[in-house]
């Protein structure tokens, strides 16, 4: 299974579980909190799942390209301009399942990915799919 397909499937499954759980429990039922709030929560969780999907696929792409280019965590840190000391970068040697969710920011991933894709193209490394 391709990486993007894996994260898309996981995101959809999480959303379905959310929808079933709140529908069965009546937690966000329109009769309890109103139609506007019910729609808000369904939309908010759907948008979070989109964020979850993109952040995880970008994280996996950064780790893939870093491994293919034999880059270390310190090499990646040097590639990000104006990185704060509190910001983390992906560690290609020890990728962590929860790292994209809580540790590595979108700012860091968005700074790294275009640079790594450019280097990968120069070294004729296959695209991450």
Short mmCIF file of the N, C-alpha and C atoms (twelve columns), coordinates in Angstrom:
data_MODEL
# 
_entry.id   MODEL 
# 
loop_
_atom_site.group_PDB 
_atom_site.id 
_atom_site.type_symbol 
_atom_site.label_atom_id 
_atom_site.label_alt_id 
_atom_site.label_comp_id 
_atom_site.label_asym_id 
_atom_site.label_seq_id 
_atom_site.Cartn_x 
_atom_site.Cartn_y 
_atom_site.Cartn_z 
_atom_site.pdbx_PDB_model_num 
ATOM 1   N N  . UNK A 1   0.844   -1.168 0.000  1 
ATOM 2   C CA . UNK A 1   0.000   0.000  0.000  1 
ATOM 3   C C  . UNK A 1   0.898   1.243  0.000  1 
ATOM 4   N N  . UNK A 2   0.585   2.179  -0.874 1 
ATOM 5   C CA . UNK A 2   1.367   3.405  -0.939 1 
ATOM 6   C C  . UNK A 2   1.151   4.223  0.325  1 
ATOM 7   N N  . UNK A 3   2.153   5.014  0.646  1 
ATOM 8   C CA . UNK A 3   2.121   5.797  1.869  1 
ATOM 9   C C  . UNK A 3   0.925   6.734  1.932  1 
ATOM 10  N N  . UNK A 4   0.658   7.438  0.846  1 
ATOM 11  C CA . UNK A 4   -0.462  8.386  0.835  1 
ATOM 12  C C  . UNK A 4   -1.786  7.654  1.008  1 
ATOM 13  N N  . UNK A 5   -1.906  6.493  0.405  1 
ATOM 14  C CA . UNK A 5   -3.121  5.690  0.550  1 
ATOM 15  C C  . UNK A 5   -3.283  5.233  1.994  1 
ATOM 16  N N  . UNK A 6   -2.177  4.853  2.614  1 
ATOM 17  C CA . UNK A 6   -2.214  4.414  4.013  1 
ATOM 18  C C  . UNK A 6   -2.738  5.533  4.914  1 
ATOM 19  N N  . UNK A 7   -2.186  6.741  4.781  1 
ATOM 20  C CA . UNK A 7   -2.608  7.846  5.646  1 
ATOM 21  C C  . UNK A 7   -4.022  8.314  5.322  1 
ATOM 22  N N  . UNK A 8   -4.416  8.238  4.067  1 
ATOM 23  C CA . UNK A 8   -5.787  8.595  3.702  1 
ATOM 24  C C  . UNK A 8   -6.771  7.613  4.336  1 
ATOM 25  N N  . UNK A 9   -6.444  6.333  4.274  1 
ATOM 26  C CA . UNK A 9   -7.294  5.303  4.868  1 
ATOM 27  C C  . UNK A 9   -7.402  5.486  6.379  1 
ATOM 28  N N  . UNK A 10  -6.275  5.740  7.031  1 
ATOM 29  C CA . UNK A 10  -6.280  5.952  8.483  1 
ATOM 30  C C  . UNK A 10  -7.125  7.169  8.845  1 
ATOM 31  N N  . UNK A 11  -6.978  8.247  8.097  1 
ATOM 32  C CA . UNK A 11  -7.750  9.468  8.365  1 
ATOM 33  C C  . UNK A 11  -9.246  9.225  8.215  1 
ATOM 34  N N  . UNK A 12  -9.625  8.521  7.167  1 
ATOM 35  C CA . UNK A 12  -11.047 8.230  6.938  1 
ATOM 36  C C  . UNK A 12  -11.601 7.330  8.038  1 
ATOM 37  N N  . UNK A 13  -10.834 6.328  8.437  1 
ATOM 38  C CA . UNK A 13  -11.282 5.425  9.501  1 
ATOM 39  C C  . UNK A 13  -11.469 6.187  10.814 1 
ATOM 40  N N  . UNK A 14  -10.528 7.065  11.144 1 
ATOM 41  C CA . UNK A 14  -10.658 7.860  12.374 1 
ATOM 42  C C  . UNK A 14  -11.911 8.725  12.313 1 
ATOM 43  N N  . UNK A 15  -12.163 9.340  11.154 1 
ATOM 44  C CA . UNK A 15  -13.350 10.190 11.023 1 
ATOM 45  C C  . UNK A 15  -14.635 9.376  11.151 1 
ATOM 46  N N  . UNK A 16  -14.662 8.204  10.553 1 
ATOM 47  C CA . UNK A 16  -15.848 7.344  10.650 1 
ATOM 48  C C  . UNK A 16  -16.082 6.923  12.097 1 
ATOM 49  N N  . UNK A 17  -15.012 6.574  12.800 1 
ATOM 50  C CA . UNK A 17  -15.142 6.211  14.218 1 
ATOM 51  C C  . UNK A 17  -15.700 7.390  15.011 1 
ATOM 52  N N  . UNK A 18  -15.184 8.599  14.735 1 
ATOM 53  C CA . UNK A 18  -15.703 9.798  15.402 1 
ATOM 54  C C  . UNK A 18  -17.190 9.963  15.120 1 
ATOM 55  N N  . UNK A 19  -17.561 9.873  13.849 1 
ATOM 56  C CA . UNK A 19  -18.960 10.088 13.464 1 
ATOM 57  C C  . UNK A 19  -19.884 9.067  14.117 1 
ATOM 58  N N  . UNK A 20  -19.477 7.815  14.126 1 
ATOM 59  C CA . UNK A 20  -20.296 6.768  14.748 1 
ATOM 60  C C  . UNK A 20  -20.392 6.991  16.258 1 
ATOM 61  N N  . UNK A 21  -19.269 7.313  16.887 1 
ATOM 62  C CA . UNK A 21  -19.256 7.491  18.344 1 
ATOM 63  C C  . UNK A 21  -20.133 8.656  18.784 1 
ATOM 64  N N  . UNK A 22  -20.017 9.790  18.101 1 
ATOM 65  C CA . UNK A 22  -20.815 10.947 18.543 1 
ATOM 66  C C  . UNK A 22  -22.278 10.804 18.141 1 
ATOM 67  N N  . UNK A 23  -22.546 10.101 17.063 1 
ATOM 68  C CA . UNK A 23  -23.940 9.874  16.674 1 
ATOM 69  C C  . UNK A 23  -24.608 8.918  17.659 1 
ATOM 70  N N  . UNK A 24  -23.913 7.851  18.001 1 
ATOM 71  C CA . UNK A 24  -24.473 6.863  18.929 1 
ATOM 72  C C  . UNK A 24  -24.650 7.439  20.332 1 
ATOM 73  N N  . UNK A 25  -23.715 8.270  20.750 1 
ATOM 74  C CA . UNK A 25  -23.788 8.825  22.107 1 
ATOM 75  C C  . UNK A 25  -24.680 10.056 22.191 1 
ATOM 76  N N  . UNK A 26  -24.952 10.686 21.057 1 
ATOM 77  C CA . UNK A 26  -25.758 11.900 21.058 1 
ATOM 78  C C  . UNK A 26  -24.999 13.105 21.579 1 
ATOM 79  N N  . UNK A 27  -23.687 12.972 21.666 1 
ATOM 80  C CA . UNK A 27  -22.847 14.027 22.234 1 
ATOM 81  C C  . UNK A 27  -22.968 15.350 21.486 1 
ATOM 82  N N  . UNK A 28  -22.971 15.304 20.172 1 
ATOM 83  C CA . UNK A 28  -23.086 16.539 19.386 1 
ATOM 84  C C  . UNK A 28  -24.385 16.546 18.573 1 
ATOM 85  N N  . UNK A 29  -25.419 15.996 19.149 1 
ATOM 86  C CA . UNK A 29  -26.724 15.965 18.476 1 
ATOM 87  C C  . UNK A 29  -27.303 17.375 18.409 1 
ATOM 88  N N  . UNK A 30  -27.953 17.706 17.308 1 
ATOM 89  C CA . UNK A 30  -28.562 19.036 17.192 1 
ATOM 90  C C  . UNK A 30  -29.545 19.358 18.320 1 
ATOM 91  N N  . UNK A 31  -30.214 18.347 18.847 1 
ATOM 92  C CA . UNK A 31  -31.159 18.591 19.946 1 
ATOM 93  C C  . UNK A 31  -30.446 18.993 21.238 1 
ATOM 94  N N  . UNK A 32  -29.174 18.616 21.363 1 
ATOM 95  C CA . UNK A 32  -28.401 18.956 22.566 1 
ATOM 96  C C  . UNK A 32  -27.661 20.283 22.437 1 
ATOM 97  N N  . UNK A 33  -27.023 20.495 21.300 1 
ATOM 98  C CA . UNK A 33  -26.163 21.682 21.180 1 
ATOM 99  C C  . UNK A 33  -26.554 22.594 20.027 1 
ATOM 100 N N  . UNK A 34  -27.527 22.235 19.264 1 
ATOM 101 C CA . UNK A 34  -27.954 23.056 18.138 1 
ATOM 102 C C  . UNK A 34  -27.309 22.603 16.842 1 
ATOM 103 N N  . UNK A 35  -27.968 22.897 15.744 1 
ATOM 104 C CA . UNK A 35  -27.495 22.460 14.432 1 
ATOM 105 C C  . UNK A 35  -26.155 23.097 14.060 1 
ATOM 106 N N  . UNK A 36  -26.006 24.377 14.356 1 
ATOM 107 C CA . UNK A 36  -24.764 25.072 13.991 1 
ATOM 108 C C  . UNK A 36  -23.552 24.439 14.670 1 
ATOM 109 N N  . UNK A 37  -23.669 24.130 15.961 1 
ATOM 110 C CA . UNK A 37  -22.547 23.516 16.668 1 
ATOM 111 C C  . UNK A 37  -22.308 22.082 16.211 1 
ATOM 112 N N  . UNK A 38  -23.370 21.371 15.906 1 
ATOM 113 C CA . UNK A 38  -23.216 20.010 15.389 1 
ATOM 114 C C  . UNK A 38  -22.429 20.033 14.088 1 
ATOM 115 N N  . UNK A 39  -22.821 20.908 13.170 1 
ATOM 116 C CA . UNK A 39  -22.095 21.033 11.902 1 
ATOM 117 C C  . UNK A 39  -20.661 21.484 12.136 1 
ATOM 118 N N  . UNK A 40  -20.471 22.409 13.071 1 
ATOM 119 C CA . UNK A 40  -19.120 22.878 13.385 1 
ATOM 120 C C  . UNK A 40  -18.219 21.719 13.788 1 
ATOM 121 N N  . UNK A 41  -18.669 20.871 14.706 1 
ATOM 122 C CA . UNK A 41  -17.823 19.782 15.189 1 
ATOM 123 C C  . UNK A 41  -17.533 18.737 14.111 1 
ATOM 124 N N  . UNK A 42  -18.521 18.420 13.296 1 
ATOM 125 C CA . UNK A 42  -18.264 17.479 12.200 1 
ATOM 126 C C  . UNK A 42  -17.258 18.071 11.211 1 
ATOM 127 N N  . UNK A 43  -17.407 19.348 10.899 1 
ATOM 128 C CA . UNK A 43  -16.484 20.009 9.977  1 
ATOM 129 C C  . UNK A 43  -15.096 20.168 10.596 1 
ATOM 130 N N  . UNK A 44  -15.034 20.525 11.874 1 
ATOM 131 C CA . UNK A 44  -13.742 20.701 12.548 1 
ATOM 132 C C  . UNK A 44  -12.944 19.401 12.557 1 
ATOM 133 N N  . UNK A 45  -13.599 18.301 12.862 1 
ATOM 134 C CA . UNK A 45  -12.898 17.013 12.881 1 
ATOM 135 C C  . UNK A 45  -12.496 16.608 11.467 1 
ATOM 136 N N  . UNK A 46  -13.334 16.876 10.480 1 
ATOM 137 C CA . UNK A 46  -12.977 16.565 9.089  1 
ATOM 138 C C  . UNK A 46  -11.748 17.367 8.664  1 
ATOM 139 N N  . UNK A 47  -11.707 18.642 9.018  1 
ATOM 140 C CA . UNK A 47  -10.545 19.471 8.669  1 
ATOM 141 C C  . UNK A 47  -9.298  19.018 9.415  1 
ATOM 142 N N  . UNK A 48  -9.460  18.579 10.659 1 
ATOM 143 C CA . UNK A 48  -8.316  18.040 11.392 1 
ATOM 144 C C  . UNK A 48  -7.791  16.781 10.720 1 
ATOM 145 N N  . UNK A 49  -8.667  15.959 10.185 1 
ATOM 146 C CA . UNK A 49  -8.231  14.744 9.492  1 
ATOM 147 C C  . UNK A 49  -7.468  15.088 8.211  1 
ATOM 148 N N  . UNK A 50  -7.859  16.166 7.527  1 
ATOM 149 C CA . UNK A 50  -7.112  16.623 6.347  1 
ATOM 150 C C  . UNK A 50  -5.717  17.065 6.781  1 
ATOM 151 N N  . UNK A 51  -5.643  17.835 7.865  1 
ATOM 152 C CA . UNK A 51  -4.361  18.276 8.429  1 
ATOM 153 C C  . UNK A 51  -3.508  17.066 8.807  1 
ATOM 154 N N  . UNK A 52  -4.113  16.098 9.478  1 
ATOM 155 C CA . UNK A 52  -3.440  14.876 9.902  1 
ATOM 156 C C  . UNK A 52  -2.853  14.142 8.697  1 
ATOM 157 N N  . UNK A 53  -3.633  14.035 7.631  1 
ATOM 158 C CA . UNK A 53  -3.187  13.363 6.407  1 
ATOM 159 C C  . UNK A 53  -1.982  14.075 5.798  1 
ATOM 160 N N  . UNK A 54  -2.104  15.381 5.576  1 
ATOM 161 C CA . UNK A 54  -1.019  16.115 4.923  1 
ATOM 162 C C  . UNK A 54  0.240   16.174 5.774  1 
ATOM 163 N N  . UNK A 55  0.084   16.347 7.065  1 
ATOM 164 C CA . UNK A 55  1.265   16.424 7.914  1 
ATOM 165 C C  . UNK A 55  2.007   15.092 7.930  1 
ATOM 166 N N  . UNK A 56  1.298   13.992 8.012  1 
ATOM 167 C CA . UNK A 56  1.944   12.681 8.031  1 
ATOM 168 C C  . UNK A 56  2.576   12.332 6.690  1 
ATOM 169 N N  . UNK A 57  1.915   12.657 5.585  1 
ATOM 170 C CA . UNK A 57  2.520   12.350 4.284  1 
ATOM 171 C C  . UNK A 57  3.748   13.222 4.044  1 
ATOM 172 N N  . UNK A 58  3.696   14.488 4.453  1 
ATOM 173 C CA . UNK A 58  4.873   15.351 4.306  1 
ATOM 174 C C  . UNK A 58  6.018   14.873 5.187  1 
ATOM 175 N N  . UNK A 59  5.714   14.463 6.402  1 
ATOM 176 C CA . UNK A 59  6.735   13.937 7.310  1 
ATOM 177 C C  . UNK A 59  7.394   12.696 6.704  1 
ATOM 178 N N  . UNK A 60  6.581   11.779 6.216  1 
ATOM 179 C CA . UNK A 60  7.128   10.560 5.618  1 
ATOM 180 C C  . UNK A 60  7.960   10.864 4.374  1 
ATOM 181 N N  . UNK A 61  7.549   11.858 3.597  1 
ATOM 182 C CA . UNK A 61  8.318   12.247 2.409  1 
ATOM 183 C C  . UNK A 61  9.665   12.823 2.811  1 
ATOM 184 N N  . UNK A 62  9.686   13.662 3.837  1 
ATOM 185 C CA . UNK A 62  10.950  14.243 4.311  1 
ATOM 186 C C  . UNK A 62  11.883  13.141 4.792  1 
ATOM 187 N N  . UNK A 63  11.358  12.198 5.562  1 
ATOM 188 C CA . UNK A 63  12.182  11.091 6.062  1 
ATOM 189 C C  . UNK A 63  12.692  10.237 4.896  1 
ATOM 190 N N  . UNK A 64  11.843  9.960  3.917  1 
ATOM 191 C CA . UNK A 64  12.237  9.167  2.748  1 
ATOM 192 C C  . UNK A 64  13.393  9.831  2.001  1 
ATOM 193 N N  . UNK A 65  13.217  11.111 1.659  1 
ATOM 194 C CA . UNK A 65  14.266  11.809 0.910  1 
ATOM 195 C C  . UNK A 65  15.544  11.944 1.733  1 
ATOM 196 N N  . UNK A 66  15.413  12.203 3.023  1 
ATOM 197 C CA . UNK A 66  16.599  12.334 3.874  1 
ATOM 198 C C  . UNK A 66  17.375  11.019 3.925  1 
ATOM 199 N N  . UNK A 67  16.665  9.900  4.013  1 
ATOM 200 C CA . UNK A 67  17.342  8.596  4.017  1 
ATOM 201 C C  . UNK A 67  18.028  8.334  2.680  1 
ATOM 202 N N  . UNK A 68  17.329  8.633  1.585  1 
ATOM 203 C CA . UNK A 68  17.896  8.396  0.260  1 
ATOM 204 C C  . UNK A 68  19.127  9.266  0.009  1 
ATOM 205 N N  . UNK A 69  19.125  10.475 0.574  1 
ATOM 206 C CA . UNK A 69  20.244  11.404 0.392  1 
ATOM 207 C C  . UNK A 69  21.293  11.261 1.492  1 
ATOM 208 N N  . UNK A 70  21.092  10.312 2.405  1 
ATOM 209 C CA . UNK A 70  22.012  10.044 3.517  1 
ATOM 210 C C  . UNK A 70  22.232  11.287 4.373  1 
ATOM 211 N N  . UNK A 71  21.142  11.956 4.722  1 
ATOM 212 C CA . UNK A 71  21.205  13.146 5.565  1 
ATOM 213 C C  . UNK A 71  20.874  12.773 7.008  1 
ATOM 214 N N  . UNK A 72  21.479  13.499 7.924  1 
ATOM 215 C CA . UNK A 72  21.220  13.274 9.341  1 
ATOM 216 C C  . UNK A 72  20.252  14.326 9.861  1 
ATOM 217 N N  . UNK A 73  19.870  14.164 11.106 1 
ATOM 218 C CA . UNK A 73  18.985  15.140 11.747 1 
ATOM 219 C C  . UNK A 73  19.640  16.526 11.763 1 
ATOM 220 N N  . UNK A 74  20.935  16.564 12.013 1 
ATOM 221 C CA . UNK A 74  21.651  17.854 12.027 1 
ATOM 222 C C  . UNK A 74  21.705  18.475 10.632 1 
ATOM 223 N N  . UNK A 75  21.877  17.656 9.601  1 
ATOM 224 C CA . UNK A 75  21.858  18.177 8.227  1 
ATOM 225 C C  . UNK A 75  20.510  18.825 7.928  1 
ATOM 226 N N  . UNK A 76  19.446  18.183 8.356  1 
ATOM 227 C CA . UNK A 76  18.108  18.730 8.130  1 
ATOM 228 C C  . UNK A 76  17.906  20.024 8.911  1 
ATOM 229 N N  . UNK A 77  18.413  20.075 10.138 1 
ATOM 230 C CA . UNK A 77  18.288  21.284 10.957 1 
ATOM 231 C C  . UNK A 77  18.980  22.466 10.275 1 
ATOM 232 N N  . UNK A 78  20.118  22.216 9.659  1 
ATOM 233 C CA . UNK A 78  20.860  23.285 8.973  1 
ATOM 234 C C  . UNK A 78  20.136  23.772 7.722  1 
ATOM 235 N N  . UNK A 79  19.276  22.946 7.160  1 
ATOM 236 C CA . UNK A 79  18.555  23.323 5.940  1 
ATOM 237 C C  . UNK A 79  17.366  24.243 6.207  1 
ATOM 238 N N  . UNK A 80  16.935  24.327 7.465  1 
ATOM 239 C CA . UNK A 80  15.758  25.138 7.802  1 
ATOM 240 C C  . UNK A 80  16.224  26.524 8.249  1 
ATOM 241 N N  . UNK A 81  15.841  27.563 7.510  1 
ATOM 242 C CA . UNK A 81  16.250  28.912 7.909  1 
ATOM 243 C C  . UNK A 81  15.463  29.376 9.137  1 
ATOM 244 N N  . UNK A 82  16.127  30.087 10.005 1 
ATOM 245 C CA . UNK A 82  15.489  30.688 11.188 1 
ATOM 246 C C  . UNK A 82  14.752  29.679 12.057 1 
ATOM 247 N N  . UNK A 83  15.336  28.506 12.243 1 
ATOM 248 C CA . UNK A 83  14.685  27.501 13.089 1 
ATOM 249 C C  . UNK A 83  14.910  27.864 14.555 1 
ATOM 250 N N  . UNK A 84  13.870  27.711 15.347 1 
ATOM 251 C CA . UNK A 84  13.972  27.965 16.780 1 
ATOM 252 C C  . UNK A 84  14.623  26.758 17.442 1 
ATOM 253 N N  . UNK A 85  15.249  26.990 18.586 1 
ATOM 254 C CA . UNK A 85  15.861  25.872 19.304 1 
ATOM 255 C C  . UNK A 85  14.806  24.875 19.776 1 
ATOM 256 N N  . UNK A 86  13.599  25.363 19.997 1 
ATOM 257 C CA . UNK A 86  12.529  24.478 20.470 1 
ATOM 258 C C  . UNK A 86  11.895  23.659 19.344 1 
ATOM 259 N N  . UNK A 87  12.146  24.047 18.083 1 
ATOM 260 C CA . UNK A 87  11.589  23.300 16.947 1 
ATOM 261 C C  . UNK A 87  12.379  22.023 16.706 1 
ATOM 262 N N  . UNK A 88  11.666  20.963 16.429 1 
ATOM 263 C CA . UNK A 88  12.298  19.690 16.091 1 
ATOM 264 C C  . UNK A 88  12.283  19.497 14.584 1 
ATOM 265 N N  . UNK A 89  13.227  18.711 14.105 1 
ATOM 266 C CA . UNK A 89  13.237  18.282 12.709 1 
ATOM 267 C C  . UNK A 89  13.127  16.762 12.719 1 
ATOM 268 N N  . UNK A 90  12.656  16.178 11.630 1 
ATOM 269 C CA . UNK A 90  12.566  14.713 11.590 1 
ATOM 270 C C  . UNK A 90  13.943  14.068 11.731 1 
ATOM 271 N N  . UNK A 91  13.979  12.948 12.403 1 
ATOM 272 C CA . UNK A 91  15.207  12.177 12.523 1 
ATOM 273 C C  . UNK A 91  15.096  10.998 11.564 1 
ATOM 274 N N  . UNK A 92  15.812  11.052 10.427 1 
ATOM 275 C CA . UNK A 92  15.689  9.972  9.438  1 
ATOM 276 C C  . UNK A 92  16.148  8.610  9.959  1 
ATOM 277 N N  . UNK A 93  17.043  8.620  10.958 1 
ATOM 278 C CA . UNK A 93  17.540  7.355  11.491 1 
ATOM 279 C C  . UNK A 93  16.547  6.695  12.442 1 
ATOM 280 N N  . UNK A 94  15.698  7.510  13.080 1 
ATOM 281 C CA . UNK A 94  14.722  6.983  14.033 1 
ATOM 282 C C  . UNK A 94  13.379  7.672  13.830 1 
ATOM 283 N N  . UNK A 95  12.691  7.393  12.716 1 
ATOM 284 C CA . UNK A 95  11.380  8.017  12.531 1 
ATOM 285 C C  . UNK A 95  10.413  7.548  13.614 1 
ATOM 286 N N  . UNK A 96  9.601   8.467  14.081 1 
ATOM 287 C CA . UNK A 96  8.681   8.197  15.172 1 
ATOM 288 C C  . UNK A 96  7.255   8.356  14.661 1 
ATOM 289 N N  . UNK A 97  6.394   7.427  14.962 1 
ATOM 290 C CA . UNK A 97  5.009   7.472  14.500 1 
ATOM 291 C C  . UNK A 97  4.283   8.719  14.991 1 
ATOM 292 N N  . UNK A 98  4.570   9.160  16.222 1 
ATOM 293 C CA . UNK A 98  3.864   10.305 16.789 1 
ATOM 294 C C  . UNK A 98  4.583   11.623 16.546 1 
ATOM 295 N N  . UNK A 99  5.761   11.575 15.992 1 
ATOM 296 C CA . UNK A 99  6.538   12.788 15.752 1 
ATOM 297 C C  . UNK A 99  5.828   13.805 14.876 1 
ATOM 298 N N  . UNK A 100 5.208   13.398 13.771 1 
ATOM 299 C CA . UNK A 100 4.561   14.420 12.952 1 
ATOM 300 C C  . UNK A 100 3.387   15.088 13.651 1 
ATOM 301 N N  . UNK A 101 2.759   14.398 14.571 1 
ATOM 302 C CA . UNK A 101 1.576   14.945 15.221 1 
ATOM 303 C C  . UNK A 101 1.950   15.964 16.284 1 
ATOM 304 N N  . UNK A 102 2.954   15.670 17.096 1 
ATOM 305 C CA . UNK A 102 3.223   16.526 18.244 1 
ATOM 306 C C  . UNK A 102 4.568   17.230 18.232 1 
ATOM 307 N N  . UNK A 103 5.538   16.767 17.478 1 
ATOM 308 C CA . UNK A 103 6.871   17.339 17.600 1 
ATOM 309 C C  . UNK A 103 7.278   18.217 16.425 1 
ATOM 310 N N  . UNK A 104 7.134   17.744 15.230 1 
ATOM 311 C CA . UNK A 104 7.645   18.452 14.057 1 
ATOM 312 C C  . UNK A 104 6.547   19.355 13.500 1 
ATOM 313 N N  . UNK A 105 6.863   20.640 13.363 1 
ATOM 314 C CA . UNK A 105 5.845   21.589 12.899 1 
ATOM 315 C C  . UNK A 105 5.730   21.573 11.374 1 
ATOM 316 N N  . UNK A 106 4.579   22.050 10.896 1 
ATOM 317 C CA . UNK A 106 4.357   22.179 9.455  1 
ATOM 318 C C  . UNK A 106 5.363   23.148 8.845  1 
ATOM 319 N N  . UNK A 107 5.732   24.172 9.605  1 
ATOM 320 C CA . UNK A 107 6.705   25.162 9.128  1 
ATOM 321 C C  . UNK A 107 8.022   24.478 8.755  1 
ATOM 322 N N  . UNK A 108 8.471   23.586 9.609  1 
ATOM 323 C CA . UNK A 108 9.725   22.867 9.364  1 
ATOM 324 C C  . UNK A 108 9.573   21.933 8.164  1 
ATOM 325 N N  . UNK A 109 8.475   21.182 8.126  1 
ATOM 326 C CA . UNK A 109 8.254   20.252 7.012  1 
ATOM 327 C C  . UNK A 109 8.147   20.993 5.682  1 
ATOM 328 N N  . UNK A 110 7.434   22.122 5.683  1 
ATOM 329 C CA . UNK A 110 7.267   22.897 4.451  1 
ATOM 330 C C  . UNK A 110 8.559   23.564 4.013  1 
ATOM 331 N N  . UNK A 111 9.471   23.816 4.934  1 
ATOM 332 C CA . UNK A 111 10.774  24.369 4.565  1 
ATOM 333 C C  . UNK A 111 11.685  23.281 3.998  1 
ATOM 334 N N  . UNK A 112 11.590  22.086 4.542  1 
ATOM 335 C CA . UNK A 112 12.480  20.994 4.129  1 
ATOM 336 C C  . UNK A 112 12.068  20.314 2.828  1 
ATOM 337 N N  . UNK A 113 10.786  20.048 2.672  1 
ATOM 338 C CA . UNK A 113 10.329  19.213 1.558  1 
ATOM 339 C C  . UNK A 113 10.733  19.731 0.180  1 
ATOM 340 N N  . UNK A 114 10.538  21.008 -0.151 1 
ATOM 341 C CA . UNK A 114 10.951  21.462 -1.492 1 
ATOM 342 C C  . UNK A 114 12.459  21.339 -1.728 1 
ATOM 343 N N  . UNK A 115 13.243  21.601 -0.687 1 
ATOM 344 C CA . UNK A 115 14.696  21.477 -0.824 1 
ATOM 345 C C  . UNK A 115 15.106  20.029 -1.064 1 
ATOM 346 N N  . UNK A 116 14.492  19.127 -0.316 1 
ATOM 347 C CA . UNK A 116 14.823  17.709 -0.466 1 
ATOM 348 C C  . UNK A 116 14.353  17.160 -1.807 1 
ATOM 349 N N  . UNK A 117 13.187  17.598 -2.264 1 
ATOM 350 C CA . UNK A 117 12.698  17.160 -3.579 1 
ATOM 351 C C  . UNK A 117 13.641  17.626 -4.686 1 
ATOM 352 N N  . UNK A 118 14.146  18.833 -4.559 1 
ATOM 353 C CA . UNK A 118 15.082  19.366 -5.556 1 
ATOM 354 C C  . UNK A 118 16.378  18.551 -5.564 1 
ATOM 355 N N  . UNK A 119 16.917  18.272 -4.377 1 
ATOM 356 C CA . UNK A 119 18.140  17.468 -4.289 1 
ATOM 357 C C  . UNK A 119 17.904  16.055 -4.813 1 
ATOM 358 N N  . UNK A 120 16.760  15.489 -4.502 1 
ATOM 359 C CA . UNK A 120 16.444  14.132 -4.961 1 
ATOM 360 C C  . UNK A 120 16.363  14.087 -6.482 1 
ATOM 361 N N  . UNK A 121 15.790  15.120 -7.071 1 
ATOM 362 C CA . UNK A 121 15.694  15.176 -8.532 1 
ATOM 363 C C  . UNK A 121 17.084  15.259 -9.156 1 
ATOM 364 N N  . UNK A 122 17.972  16.052 -8.537 1 
ATOM 365 C CA . UNK A 122 19.347  16.175 -9.033 1 
ATOM 366 C C  . UNK A 122 20.099  14.855 -8.936 1 
ATOM 367 N N  . UNK A 123 19.808  14.070 -7.901 1 
ATOM 368 C CA . UNK A 123 20.472  12.776 -7.706 1 
ATOM 369 C C  . UNK A 123 19.684  11.619 -8.328 1 
ATOM 370 N N  . UNK A 124 18.631  11.936 -9.062 1 
ATOM 371 C CA . UNK A 124 17.790  10.960 -9.753 1 
ATOM 372 C C  . UNK A 124 17.202  9.908  -8.803 1 
ATOM 373 N N  . UNK A 125 16.752  10.386 -7.663 1 
ATOM 374 C CA . UNK A 125 16.083  9.525  -6.689 1 
ATOM 375 C C  . UNK A 125 14.598  9.494  -7.044 1 
ATOM 376 N N  . UNK A 126 13.979  8.323  -7.054 1 
ATOM 377 C CA . UNK A 126 12.552  8.241  -7.403 1 
ATOM 378 C C  . UNK A 126 11.691  9.086  -6.465 1 
ATOM 379 N N  . UNK A 127 10.624  9.641  -7.038 1 
ATOM 380 C CA . UNK A 127 9.695   10.464 -6.248 1 
ATOM 381 C C  . UNK A 127 9.046   9.636  -5.148 1 
ATOM 382 N N  . UNK A 128 8.734   10.303 -4.061 1 
ATOM 383 C CA . UNK A 128 8.020   9.678  -2.954 1 
ATOM 384 C C  . UNK A 128 6.545   9.591  -3.315 1 
ATOM 385 N N  . UNK A 129 5.982   8.411  -3.201 1 
ATOM 386 C CA . UNK A 129 4.545   8.246  -3.485 1 
ATOM 387 C C  . UNK A 129 3.843   7.632  -2.325 1 
# 
